[in-house]
Coordinates of C-alpha atoms in Angstrom, one line a residue:
Chain K
M227 CA -21.5 -13.7 -13.5
K228 CA -24.0 -13.3 -10.8
K229 CA -21.7 -13.9 -7.9
L230 CA -19.0 -11.6 -9.2
G231 CA -21.7 -9.1 -9.5
A232 CA -22.4 -9.4 -5.8
L233 CA -18.7 -9.1 -5.1
L234 CA -18.7 -6.0 -7.2
I235 CA -21.0 -4.5 -4.7
F236 CA -18.7 -5.7 -2.0
L237 CA -15.2 -4.6 -2.7
G238 CA -16.5 -1.7 -4.8
L239 CA -17.2 0.2 -1.7
A240 CA -13.6 1.0 -0.9
P241 CA -11.1 2.7 -3.2
G242 CA -11.5 4.2 -6.6
V243 CA -14.9 4.6 -8.1
Q244 CA -17.2 4.5 -5.1
A245 CA -20.7 3.3 -4.6
A246 CA -23.7 5.2 -3.3
T247 CA -22.4 7.3 -0.5
M248 CA -19.2 8.8 -1.9
Q249 CA -20.9 9.1 -5.3
D250 CA -23.8 10.8 -3.5
V251 CA -21.4 13.4 -2.2
L252 CA -19.6 13.9 -5.5
S253 CA -22.9 14.2 -7.3
K254 CA -23.6 17.3 -5.2
A255 CA -20.3 18.9 -6.0
A256 CA -20.5 22.4 -7.6
P257 CA -18.0 23.4 -10.2
S258 CA -16.4 25.5 -7.4
D259 CA -15.7 22.3 -5.4
W260 CA -13.1 21.4 -8.0
R261 CA -10.0 23.2 -9.0
P262 CA -7.7 22.9 -12.0
L263 CA -4.1 21.9 -11.8
D264 CA -1.5 24.6 -11.9
P265 CA 0.5 24.0 -15.2
E266 CA 3.6 25.4 -13.5
N267 CA 3.4 22.8 -10.8
T268 CA 2.3 19.8 -12.9
L269 CA 4.9 17.3 -14.0
Y270 CA 4.3 14.9 -16.9
L271 CA 6.5 11.8 -16.3
E272 CA 6.5 10.1 -19.7
L273 CA 7.1 6.4 -19.8
P274 CA 7.0 4.1 -22.8
T275 CA 3.7 2.9 -21.4
G276 CA 2.1 6.3 -21.0
R277 CA 2.0 9.5 -19.0
V278 CA 2.1 9.8 -15.2
V279 CA 0.7 13.1 -14.0
I280 CA 2.3 14.5 -10.8
E281 CA 1.2 17.7 -9.0
L282 CA 3.8 19.5 -6.9
A283 CA 2.6 21.0 -3.7
S284 CA 3.4 24.7 -4.1
D285 CA 2.9 25.5 -0.4
F286 CA 5.9 23.4 0.7
A287 CA 9.7 23.1 0.1
P288 CA 10.1 26.2 -2.1
N289 CA 13.8 25.7 -2.8
T290 CA 13.4 22.1 -3.6
L291 CA 10.5 22.9 -6.0
A292 CA 12.6 25.6 -7.6
N293 CA 15.4 23.1 -8.2
I294 CA 13.1 20.6 -9.6
H295 CA 11.7 23.2 -12.0
T296 CA 15.3 24.0 -13.1
L297 CA 16.1 20.4 -13.6
V298 CA 13.0 19.8 -15.6
R299 CA 13.3 22.9 -17.7
D300 CA 16.9 22.0 -18.4
G301 CA 15.8 18.7 -19.7
F302 CA 17.8 16.9 -17.0
F303 CA 15.4 14.0 -16.6
D304 CA 15.0 13.4 -20.4
G305 CA 16.9 10.2 -21.1
T306 CA 17.2 9.2 -17.5
S307 CA 15.3 6.2 -16.2
I308 CA 13.4 4.4 -13.5
N309 CA 16.1 2.6 -11.6
R310 CA 14.3 1.0 -8.7
A311 CA 11.0 -0.7 -7.9
Q312 CA 10.9 -2.1 -4.4
E313 CA 7.9 -4.3 -3.4
N314 CA 5.5 -2.6 -1.0
Y315 CA 7.7 0.5 -0.9
V316 CA 8.8 2.9 -3.7
V317 CA 9.6 3.3 -7.3
Q318 CA 12.5 5.7 -7.9
W319 CA 13.8 7.6 -10.9
G320 CA 16.8 9.7 -11.9
D321 CA 20.2 9.5 -13.5
A322 CA 21.5 6.0 -13.1
T323 CA 24.9 7.0 -14.5
E324 CA 25.2 9.8 -11.9
K325 CA 27.4 11.6 -14.5
K326 CA 24.8 13.7 -16.2
S327 CA 25.2 17.5 -15.8
Q328 CA 22.7 19.0 -13.5
G329 CA 23.2 22.4 -15.2
S330 CA 22.2 25.4 -13.2
A331 CA 20.4 23.3 -10.5
K332 CA 21.9 23.4 -7.0
A333 CA 23.7 20.3 -5.9
K334 CA 22.8 20.7 -2.3
L335 CA 19.8 22.3 -0.6
P336 CA 18.9 23.1 2.9
A337 CA 16.5 20.5 4.4
E338 CA 12.9 21.5 3.7
F339 CA 11.1 18.7 5.5
T340 CA 8.7 21.0 7.3
R341 CA 7.3 24.5 7.1
A342 CA 5.4 26.8 9.4
L343 CA 1.9 25.7 10.1
A344 CA 1.0 29.4 10.5
G345 CA -0.1 30.8 7.2
L346 CA -1.3 27.5 5.8
K347 CA -4.9 26.8 4.9
F348 CA -4.9 23.5 6.8
S349 CA -8.2 21.5 6.7
A350 CA -7.8 19.1 9.6
V351 CA -9.7 15.9 10.0
K352 CA -10.7 14.7 13.5
D353 CA -9.2 11.2 13.1
V354 CA -6.4 10.1 15.4
D355 CA -3.0 9.6 13.8
G356 CA -0.2 7.7 15.3
Y357 CA 2.5 9.7 13.6
A358 CA 1.4 13.3 14.2
P359 CA -0.8 15.4 16.5
R360 CA -3.0 16.4 13.7
V361 CA -3.6 15.4 10.1
G362 CA -5.6 16.8 7.3
F363 CA -5.1 18.5 3.9
V364 CA -3.6 21.5 2.3
N365 CA -4.7 22.2 -1.3
G366 CA -5.4 18.6 -2.0
F367 CA -2.3 17.1 -0.3
P368 CA -2.3 15.0 2.8
V369 CA -0.5 16.9 5.6
A370 CA 0.4 16.4 9.2
A371 CA 0.8 19.2 11.7
N372 CA 2.0 20.1 15.2
A373 CA 0.5 23.2 16.5
K374 CA 2.9 23.3 19.5
T375 CA 5.9 23.5 17.3
N376 CA 4.1 25.4 14.5
K377 CA 5.2 22.9 12.0
A378 CA 3.4 21.2 9.1
W379 CA 4.7 18.6 6.6
L380 CA 3.5 16.6 3.7
T381 CA 3.0 12.9 4.5
H382 CA 4.1 9.7 2.9
C383 CA 0.9 8.2 1.6
Y384 CA 0.4 5.9 -1.4
A385 CA 1.2 8.0 -4.5
S386 CA 3.2 10.6 -2.6
V387 CA 6.3 11.8 -4.4
G388 CA 9.4 12.5 -2.4
V389 CA 13.0 13.5 -2.9
G390 CA 15.7 10.9 -2.3
R391 CA 18.6 12.0 -0.2
G392 CA 21.9 10.5 1.2
D393 CA 22.9 10.5 4.8
T394 CA 23.2 14.3 5.1
L395 CA 20.1 16.4 5.3
D396 CA 21.1 18.7 2.5
S397 CA 21.8 16.0 0.0
G398 CA 18.4 15.7 -1.6
N399 CA 18.3 18.2 -4.5
G400 CA 15.4 16.8 -6.5
S401 CA 17.4 14.9 -9.1
E402 CA 16.3 11.6 -7.6
L403 CA 12.6 11.3 -7.0
Y404 CA 10.5 8.4 -5.7
V405 CA 6.8 7.5 -5.4
V406 CA 5.2 5.4 -2.7
I407 CA 3.7 2.2 -4.1
G408 CA 2.8 0.4 -0.9
H409 CA 1.5 0.8 2.6
A410 CA 2.3 4.4 3.7
P411 CA 5.8 4.5 5.0
R412 CA 5.0 7.3 7.4
H413 CA 8.2 6.9 9.4
L414 CA 9.9 8.7 6.5
D415 CA 7.8 11.8 7.3
L416 CA 10.0 14.6 8.7
N417 CA 13.1 12.9 7.4
V418 CA 12.8 13.8 3.7
A419 CA 11.1 16.3 1.5
V420 CA 7.8 15.2 0.1
V421 CA 7.0 17.4 -2.9
G422 CA 3.9 16.2 -4.5
R423 CA 1.5 13.4 -5.5
V424 CA 0.8 11.2 -8.5
L425 CA -2.7 12.1 -9.7
Q426 CA -2.9 9.9 -12.8
G427 CA -1.0 6.8 -14.0
M428 CA -0.1 5.2 -10.7
D429 CA -0.7 1.8 -12.2
L430 CA 2.1 2.5 -14.7
L431 CA 4.5 2.7 -11.8
S432 CA 3.0 0.2 -9.3
T433 CA 3.0 -2.7 -11.8
L434 CA 6.7 -2.3 -12.8
P435 CA 8.7 -5.5 -12.3
R436 CA 10.4 -5.3 -8.9
G437 CA 14.1 -4.9 -9.1
T438 CA 16.2 -7.9 -8.1
G439 CA 19.1 -5.9 -6.6
P440 CA 19.3 -4.7 -3.0
L441 CA 16.4 -2.4 -2.2
G442 CA 14.7 -3.2 -5.5
F443 CA 17.3 -1.5 -7.7
Y444 CA 17.4 -2.8 -11.3
E445 CA 20.7 -4.7 -11.9
K446 CA 20.8 -4.3 -15.6
D447 CA 20.6 -1.4 -17.9
T448 CA 17.9 -3.2 -20.0
Q449 CA 15.6 -3.4 -16.9
R450 CA 15.6 0.4 -16.4
V451 CA 12.7 2.2 -17.9
P452 CA 13.5 5.3 -20.0
I453 CA 11.7 8.5 -19.0
K454 CA 11.4 12.1 -19.7
I455 CA 9.7 14.8 -17.6
K456 CA 8.1 18.1 -18.7
L457 CA 6.1 20.7 -16.9
A458 CA 2.6 21.0 -18.2
S459 CA 3.4 24.6 -18.9
Q460 CA 6.1 23.6 -21.4
L461 CA 3.6 21.9 -23.6
P462 CA 0.9 23.4 -25.9
D463 CA -2.6 23.2 -24.6
S464 CA -3.4 20.4 -27.0
E465 CA -0.8 18.1 -25.5
R466 CA -1.7 18.7 -21.8
S467 CA -3.7 16.4 -19.6
H468 CA -6.7 18.5 -18.6
L469 CA -7.5 17.3 -15.1
E470 CA -9.1 18.9 -12.1
R471 CA -9.1 17.9 -8.4
L472 CA -11.7 18.0 -5.7
R473 CA -10.8 20.8 -3.4
T474 CA -10.1 19.7 0.2
D475 CA -10.9 23.0 1.9
T476 CA -14.7 22.8 1.4
P477 CA -17.7 21.6 3.4
L478 CA -18.3 19.1 0.6
F479 CA -14.9 17.5 1.2
Q480 CA -15.6 17.2 4.9
Q481 CA -18.8 15.4 3.9
L482 CA -16.8 13.0 1.8
V483 CA -14.5 12.3 4.7
A484 CA -17.5 11.7 6.9
V485 CA -19.0 9.1 4.6
R486 CA -15.7 7.3 4.3
R487 CA -15.3 7.4 8.1
N488 CA -18.6 5.5 8.4
R489 CA -19.8 3.7 5.3
K490 CA -23.5 3.8 5.1
D491 CA -24.4 1.3 2.4
D492 CA -25.9 -2.1 3.0
W493 CA -22.7 -4.1 2.6
F494 CA -21.0 -2.7 5.7
Q495 CA -22.2 -4.2 8.9
A496 CA -19.5 -2.5 11.0
P497 CA -18.7 1.1 10.2
A498 CA -15.2 2.0 11.3
N499 CA -15.9 5.4 12.8
H500 CA -12.4 6.3 11.7
V501 CA -10.5 6.9 8.5
D502 CA -6.8 6.8 8.1
L503 CA -5.3 9.9 6.4
C504 CA -4.0 7.9 3.6
N505 CA -7.3 6.1 2.9
I506 CA -9.2 9.4 2.3
P507 CA -9.8 9.6 -1.5
L508 CA -8.6 12.6 -3.4
P509 CA -10.8 12.6 -6.5
V510 CA -9.3 13.6 -9.8
R511 CA -11.3 13.9 -13.0
A512 CA -11.0 15.0 -16.6
M513 CA -12.1 18.6 -17.1
K514 CA -15.1 19.3 -19.2
M515 CA -13.6 21.0 -22.2
K516 CA -15.3 24.1 -23.5
K517 CA -16.6 23.7 -27.1
Chain V
M280 CA 27.1 4.8 -8.6
K281 CA 28.2 6.7 -5.5
K282 CA 25.0 8.6 -5.0
L283 CA 22.7 5.6 -5.5
G284 CA 24.9 4.0 -2.9
A285 CA 24.0 6.8 -0.6
L286 CA 20.4 6.3 -1.4
L287 CA 20.7 2.7 -0.7
I288 CA 21.5 3.7 2.8
F289 CA 18.5 5.9 2.8
L290 CA 15.5 4.1 1.7
G291 CA 17.0 0.8 2.7
L292 CA 16.0 1.4 6.2
A293 CA 12.3 0.8 5.7
P294 CA 10.8 -2.4 4.3
G295 CA 12.3 -5.7 3.2
V296 CA 16.0 -6.3 3.9
Q297 CA 16.8 -4.0 6.8
A298 CA 19.9 -2.1 7.7
A299 CA 21.8 -2.1 11.0
T300 CA 19.1 -1.9 13.6
M301 CA 16.6 -4.5 12.5
Q302 CA 19.4 -6.7 11.2
D303 CA 21.0 -6.4 14.7
V304 CA 17.9 -7.8 16.2
L305 CA 17.5 -10.6 13.7
S306 CA 21.2 -11.5 14.1
K307 CA 20.4 -12.2 17.8
A308 CA 17.5 -14.5 17.0
A309 CA 17.8 -18.0 18.3
P310 CA 16.4 -21.0 16.3
S311 CA 13.5 -20.9 18.8
D312 CA 12.6 -17.4 17.7
W313 CA 11.5 -18.9 14.4
R314 CA 8.8 -21.3 13.6
P315 CA 8.1 -23.4 10.5
L316 CA 4.9 -23.2 8.6
D317 CA 2.2 -25.7 9.2
P318 CA 1.8 -27.7 5.9
E319 CA -1.9 -28.2 6.7
N320 CA -2.4 -24.4 6.7
T321 CA -0.1 -23.4 3.9
L322 CA -1.5 -22.8 0.4
Y323 CA 0.6 -22.7 -2.7
L324 CA -1.1 -20.5 -5.2
E325 CA 0.6 -21.4 -8.5
L326 CA 0.8 -18.8 -11.2
P327 CA 2.4 -19.1 -14.6
T328 CA 5.1 -16.8 -13.2
G329 CA 5.7 -18.7 -10.0
R330 CA 4.5 -19.8 -6.6
V331 CA 2.8 -17.6 -4.1
V332 CA 2.9 -19.0 -0.5
I333 CA 0.0 -18.2 1.7
E334 CA -0.3 -19.1 5.4
L335 CA -3.8 -19.5 6.8
A336 CA -4.3 -18.3 10.4
S337 CA -5.4 -21.4 12.2
D338 CA -6.7 -19.5 15.3
F339 CA -9.5 -17.7 13.3
A340 CA -12.5 -18.6 11.2
P341 CA -12.5 -22.4 11.6
N342 CA -15.5 -23.1 9.4
T343 CA -14.2 -20.9 6.7
L344 CA -10.8 -22.5 6.9
A345 CA -12.4 -26.0 6.8
N346 CA -14.3 -24.9 3.6
I347 CA -11.1 -23.6 2.0
H348 CA -9.4 -26.9 2.8
T349 CA -12.3 -28.8 1.2
L350 CA -12.2 -26.6 -1.9
V351 CA -8.5 -27.0 -2.3
R352 CA -8.4 -30.7 -1.7
D353 CA -11.2 -31.1 -4.2
G354 CA -9.1 -29.3 -6.7
F355 CA -11.8 -26.6 -7.0
F356 CA -9.3 -23.8 -7.7
D357 CA -7.3 -25.7 -10.3
G358 CA -8.1 -24.2 -13.6
T359 CA -9.7 -21.1 -12.1
S360 CA -8.1 -17.7 -12.5
I361 CA -7.1 -14.3 -11.1
N362 CA -10.0 -12.2 -12.2
R363 CA -9.4 -8.8 -10.7
A364 CA -6.5 -6.5 -10.0
Q365 CA -7.6 -3.1 -8.7
E366 CA -5.0 -0.4 -8.2
N367 CA -4.1 0.3 -4.6
Y368 CA -6.6 -2.2 -3.4
V369 CA -6.9 -6.0 -4.1
V370 CA -6.1 -8.8 -6.4
Q371 CA -8.9 -11.5 -6.4
W372 CA -9.1 -15.0 -7.7
G373 CA -11.7 -17.7 -8.1
D374 CA -14.1 -19.2 -10.6
A375 CA -14.9 -16.6 -13.2
T376 CA -17.5 -18.8 -14.8
E377 CA -19.3 -19.3 -11.5
K378 CA -20.5 -22.6 -12.9
K379 CA -17.8 -24.9 -11.5
S380 CA -19.0 -27.4 -8.9
Q381 CA -17.9 -26.7 -5.4
G382 CA -18.3 -30.3 -4.5
S383 CA -18.7 -31.0 -0.9
A384 CA -17.9 -27.4 0.2
K385 CA -20.6 -25.5 1.9
A386 CA -22.2 -22.8 -0.2
K387 CA -22.9 -20.5 2.8
L388 CA -21.1 -20.1 6.1
P389 CA -21.9 -18.2 9.2
A390 CA -20.0 -15.0 9.4
E391 CA -16.6 -15.5 11.1
F392 CA -15.3 -12.0 11.1
T393 CA -14.3 -12.0 14.8
R394 CA -13.5 -14.6 17.5
A395 CA -13.2 -14.4 21.3
L396 CA -10.1 -12.6 22.5
A397 CA -10.0 -14.9 25.5
G398 CA -8.0 -18.0 24.8
L399 CA -5.8 -16.3 22.2
K400 CA -2.1 -15.7 22.7
F401 CA -2.2 -12.0 21.7
S402 CA 1.0 -10.1 21.7
A403 CA -0.1 -6.5 21.8
V404 CA 2.0 -3.5 20.7
K405 CA 1.6 -0.2 22.6
D406 CA 1.0 1.9 19.5
V407 CA -2.3 3.7 19.0
D408 CA -4.5 2.5 16.3
G409 CA -7.4 4.4 14.8
Y410 CA -9.5 1.4 13.9
A411 CA -9.3 -0.7 17.1
P412 CA -8.6 -0.3 20.9
R413 CA -5.6 -2.6 20.7
V414 CA -3.5 -4.1 18.0
G415 CA -0.8 -6.7 17.9
F416 CA -0.1 -10.2 16.7
V417 CA -1.3 -13.7 17.0
N418 CA 1.1 -16.4 15.7
G419 CA 2.6 -14.0 13.1
F420 CA -0.6 -12.4 11.9
P421 CA -1.6 -8.8 12.5
V422 CA -4.6 -8.7 14.8
A423 CA -6.9 -6.1 16.4
A424 CA -8.7 -6.6 19.7
N425 CA -11.3 -5.2 21.9
A426 CA -11.1 -6.3 25.5
K427 CA -14.5 -4.8 26.4
T428 CA -16.3 -6.9 23.9
N429 CA -13.9 -9.9 24.2
K430 CA -13.4 -9.9 20.4
A431 CA -10.3 -10.3 18.2
W432 CA -10.0 -10.2 14.5
L433 CA -7.4 -10.4 11.7
T434 CA -6.7 -7.1 10.1
H435 CA -6.4 -5.9 6.5
C436 CA -2.8 -5.1 6.0
Y437 CA -0.7 -5.3 2.8
A438 CA -0.5 -9.0 1.9
S439 CA -3.5 -10.0 4.0
V440 CA -5.8 -12.6 2.4
G441 CA -9.5 -12.3 2.8
V442 CA -12.7 -14.0 1.7
G443 CA -14.9 -12.1 -0.8
R444 CA -18.6 -12.0 0.0
G445 CA -21.8 -10.6 -1.4
D446 CA -24.3 -8.4 0.5
T447 CA -25.3 -11.1 3.0
L448 CA -22.9 -11.9 5.8
D449 CA -23.0 -15.6 5.2
S450 CA -22.2 -15.4 1.5
G451 CA -18.4 -15.7 1.7
N452 CA -17.6 -19.4 1.5
G453 CA -13.9 -19.2 0.6
S454 CA -14.3 -19.8 -3.1
E455 CA -13.4 -16.2 -3.9
L456 CA -10.2 -15.0 -2.2
Y457 CA -8.4 -11.7 -2.4
V458 CA -5.1 -10.2 -1.3
V459 CA -4.5 -6.6 -0.3
I460 CA -2.0 -4.9 -2.7
G461 CA -2.2 -1.3 -1.5
H462 CA -2.5 0.9 1.6
A463 CA -4.3 -1.2 4.3
P464 CA -8.1 -1.0 3.8
R465 CA -8.7 -1.4 7.5
H466 CA -12.3 -0.3 7.0
L467 CA -12.9 -3.8 5.7
D468 CA -12.0 -5.2 9.1
L469 CA -14.9 -6.7 11.0
N470 CA -16.9 -6.8 7.7
V471 CA -15.3 -9.8 6.1
A472 CA -13.3 -12.9 7.1
V473 CA -9.6 -12.4 6.8
V474 CA -8.0 -15.9 6.7
G475 CA -4.3 -15.5 6.1
R476 CA -1.3 -13.7 4.7
V477 CA 1.0 -14.0 1.7
L478 CA 4.4 -14.8 2.9
Q479 CA 6.2 -15.1 -0.4
G480 CA 5.5 -14.1 -4.0
M481 CA 3.6 -10.8 -3.3
D482 CA 5.3 -9.2 -6.2
L483 CA 3.8 -11.8 -8.6
L484 CA 0.4 -10.5 -7.5
S485 CA 1.1 -6.8 -7.0
T486 CA 2.6 -6.3 -10.5
L487 CA -0.3 -7.8 -12.4
P488 CA -1.8 -5.5 -14.9
R489 CA -4.7 -3.7 -13.4
G490 CA -8.1 -4.7 -14.8
T491 CA -9.9 -2.1 -17.0
G492 CA -13.4 -3.1 -16.0
P493 CA -15.2 -1.7 -13.0
L494 CA -13.4 -2.4 -9.8
G495 CA -10.4 -3.7 -11.6
F496 CA -12.1 -6.8 -13.0
Y497 CA -10.5 -8.2 -16.2
E498 CA -12.8 -7.8 -19.1
K499 CA -11.5 -10.5 -21.3
D500 CA -10.8 -14.2 -20.7
T501 CA -7.3 -13.7 -22.1
Q502 CA -6.5 -11.2 -19.4
R503 CA -7.3 -13.7 -16.6
V504 CA -4.3 -15.5 -15.1
P505 CA -4.8 -19.2 -14.7
I506 CA -4.1 -20.6 -11.3
K507 CA -4.1 -23.8 -9.2
I508 CA -3.9 -24.1 -5.5
K509 CA -2.6 -26.9 -3.3
L510 CA -2.0 -27.4 0.3
A511 CA 1.7 -27.8 1.1
S512 CA 0.7 -31.1 2.8
Q513 CA -0.6 -32.4 -0.5
L514 CA 2.9 -32.2 -2.0
P515 CA 5.9 -34.4 -1.4
D516 CA 8.6 -32.8 0.7
S517 CA 10.8 -32.2 -2.3
E518 CA 8.1 -29.9 -3.9
R519 CA 7.4 -27.8 -0.9
S520 CA 8.7 -24.3 -0.1
H521 CA 10.6 -24.7 3.1
L522 CA 10.1 -21.4 4.9
E523 CA 10.0 -20.3 8.5
R524 CA 8.6 -17.2 10.1
L525 CA 9.9 -15.0 12.9
R526 CA 7.7 -15.7 15.9
T527 CA 5.7 -12.7 17.2
D528 CA 5.2 -13.9 20.8
T529 CA 8.8 -13.5 21.9
P530 CA 10.9 -10.8 23.6
L531 CA 13.0 -10.6 20.5
F532 CA 10.0 -9.7 18.3
Q533 CA 9.2 -6.9 20.8
Q534 CA 12.7 -5.6 20.3
L535 CA 12.1 -5.7 16.6
V536 CA 9.0 -3.6 17.0
A537 CA 10.9 -1.2 19.2
V538 CA 13.7 -0.6 16.6
R539 CA 11.0 0.0 14.0
R540 CA 9.2 2.4 16.2
N541 CA 12.3 4.5 16.6
R542 CA 14.9 4.1 13.9
K543 CA 18.3 4.4 15.4
D544 CA 20.6 4.7 12.4
D545 CA 22.3 7.8 11.2
W546 CA 19.9 8.5 8.3
F547 CA 16.9 9.1 10.5
Q548 CA 16.9 12.6 12.0
A549 CA 13.4 12.3 13.4
P550 CA 12.4 9.0 14.9
A551 CA 8.6 8.5 14.7
N552 CA 8.1 7.0 18.2
H553 CA 5.3 5.1 16.6
V554 CA 4.8 2.3 14.2
D555 CA 1.7 1.4 12.3
L556 CA 0.5 -2.2 12.8
C557 CA 0.8 -2.8 9.0
N558 CA 4.3 -1.4 8.9
I559 CA 5.7 -3.9 11.3
P560 CA 7.9 -6.4 9.4
L561 CA 7.0 -10.1 9.7
P562 CA 10.2 -11.7 8.6
V563 CA 10.1 -14.9 6.5
R564 CA 13.2 -16.9 5.5
A565 CA 14.2 -20.1 3.9
M566 CA 14.8 -22.9 6.4
K567 CA 18.2 -24.3 6.7
M568 CA 17.8 -27.8 5.4
K569 CA 19.4 -30.7 7.3
K570 CA 22.1 -32.5 5.3

């Protein structure tokens, strides 16, 4: 398949496993350029088809994260389901019956859509962004910031996980979560609490049949996908997914951004001199286990 | 399902069927705000699961479009397959054997990655774009432009259809096509010929199982999805998909962009005052048939 081989070279330069340049950068990474996941902030969303690994962003939305921790520890999500899959938008999960007890979790929470920029280790990129004065990363998560208002917030990129809410700002308590499966709906930024990011298993969510009801909700019980959610820390070591992420607060990561801003391989005739926040790769890999 | 009802209000404001504001605009549309598809530039990509409707952008890449027309009329694609589905990137189709005759189609074509801006009816939007000096629309297709260089080009948004090529700029002849199924890979702009857009049936492509080979290529023949492609003009009227698109060169469309730039319903507490080119909806609907 000669021609497909050529095309491998072509489209291979963009997303997942990268050709020369990004690989060059990663090949120079020291062990300290990577960090493990925090088991206390790692969710395993278990589907019949496999495990989705979500990391919660511990620098943001503390009350919302505490409520999610409570819900997960109480087993709230176990036996609930994925209820919605909307094309080029989101997949959403929670209690379709809306009758399940939420135990000791709070029913309402103050809006945590932003936090203070001060005190954050914010690694900015220089690229212009239409939705915010500055964009960059905090501990591996894509973040926008406004220095004038001293605010920072997690952004809606592909694979970002957010908290569904109703019309009132305090109505998102973490019992309904969604993940972005399409072009970044950045207009949702500042309007809802983003809490984390899917690090592994996105394809298990993005390939779900789209719901035929309004907004992609499934119309029949049989279409809903049963789920359970556990914190990594609730499982014995042998049952955990041992992953590590490339740190985003390092010179090496800035090199990675640079080679994505301007691709340097033979295929690209017109480097972009720009990279969209949501197109910057956030590499995840299996940890090398000690023998 | 009271709470899900509330969430309907919430996430309903973004993509497909829109709430109040965008619906308000569309409800004011006159018949002349819509246009039918050109049967000579409409492809029906037929999958076992249904039909995908693709419109080719007749203002761009004339030699590439002519080659695609030749390939389709010669039946080249019939019996070929979808060979690749890469997460958050593209689905690609063509002749996996690479042995099938391409008949009278040209094997190589000069690069048609841009055209002259002059002579185009380009409806710009005011929103900043990191990848190009100006962005907007031409006849319903998202387009970027550079007035200084007098160049315009179709952009890689979700649902954009492009022509795979190898390392040389003249190696994309239209026999391998791909569609974007993830966050817009705008870095591909100016490096490859974009030729059209999927108008209906995106979910049939975006939900395909991701390939397990490098770059999402399927590794087994049995994973490949058989296809055929016809021009709408090749089919009798009774077998065509009668769709029309909202025109993008009208005051009404600019109103639509405005209400997407700043959402005005109760749910949004923080309007963005910006809309990304690839987040601007391009409505498609079934035509009202004459009795």
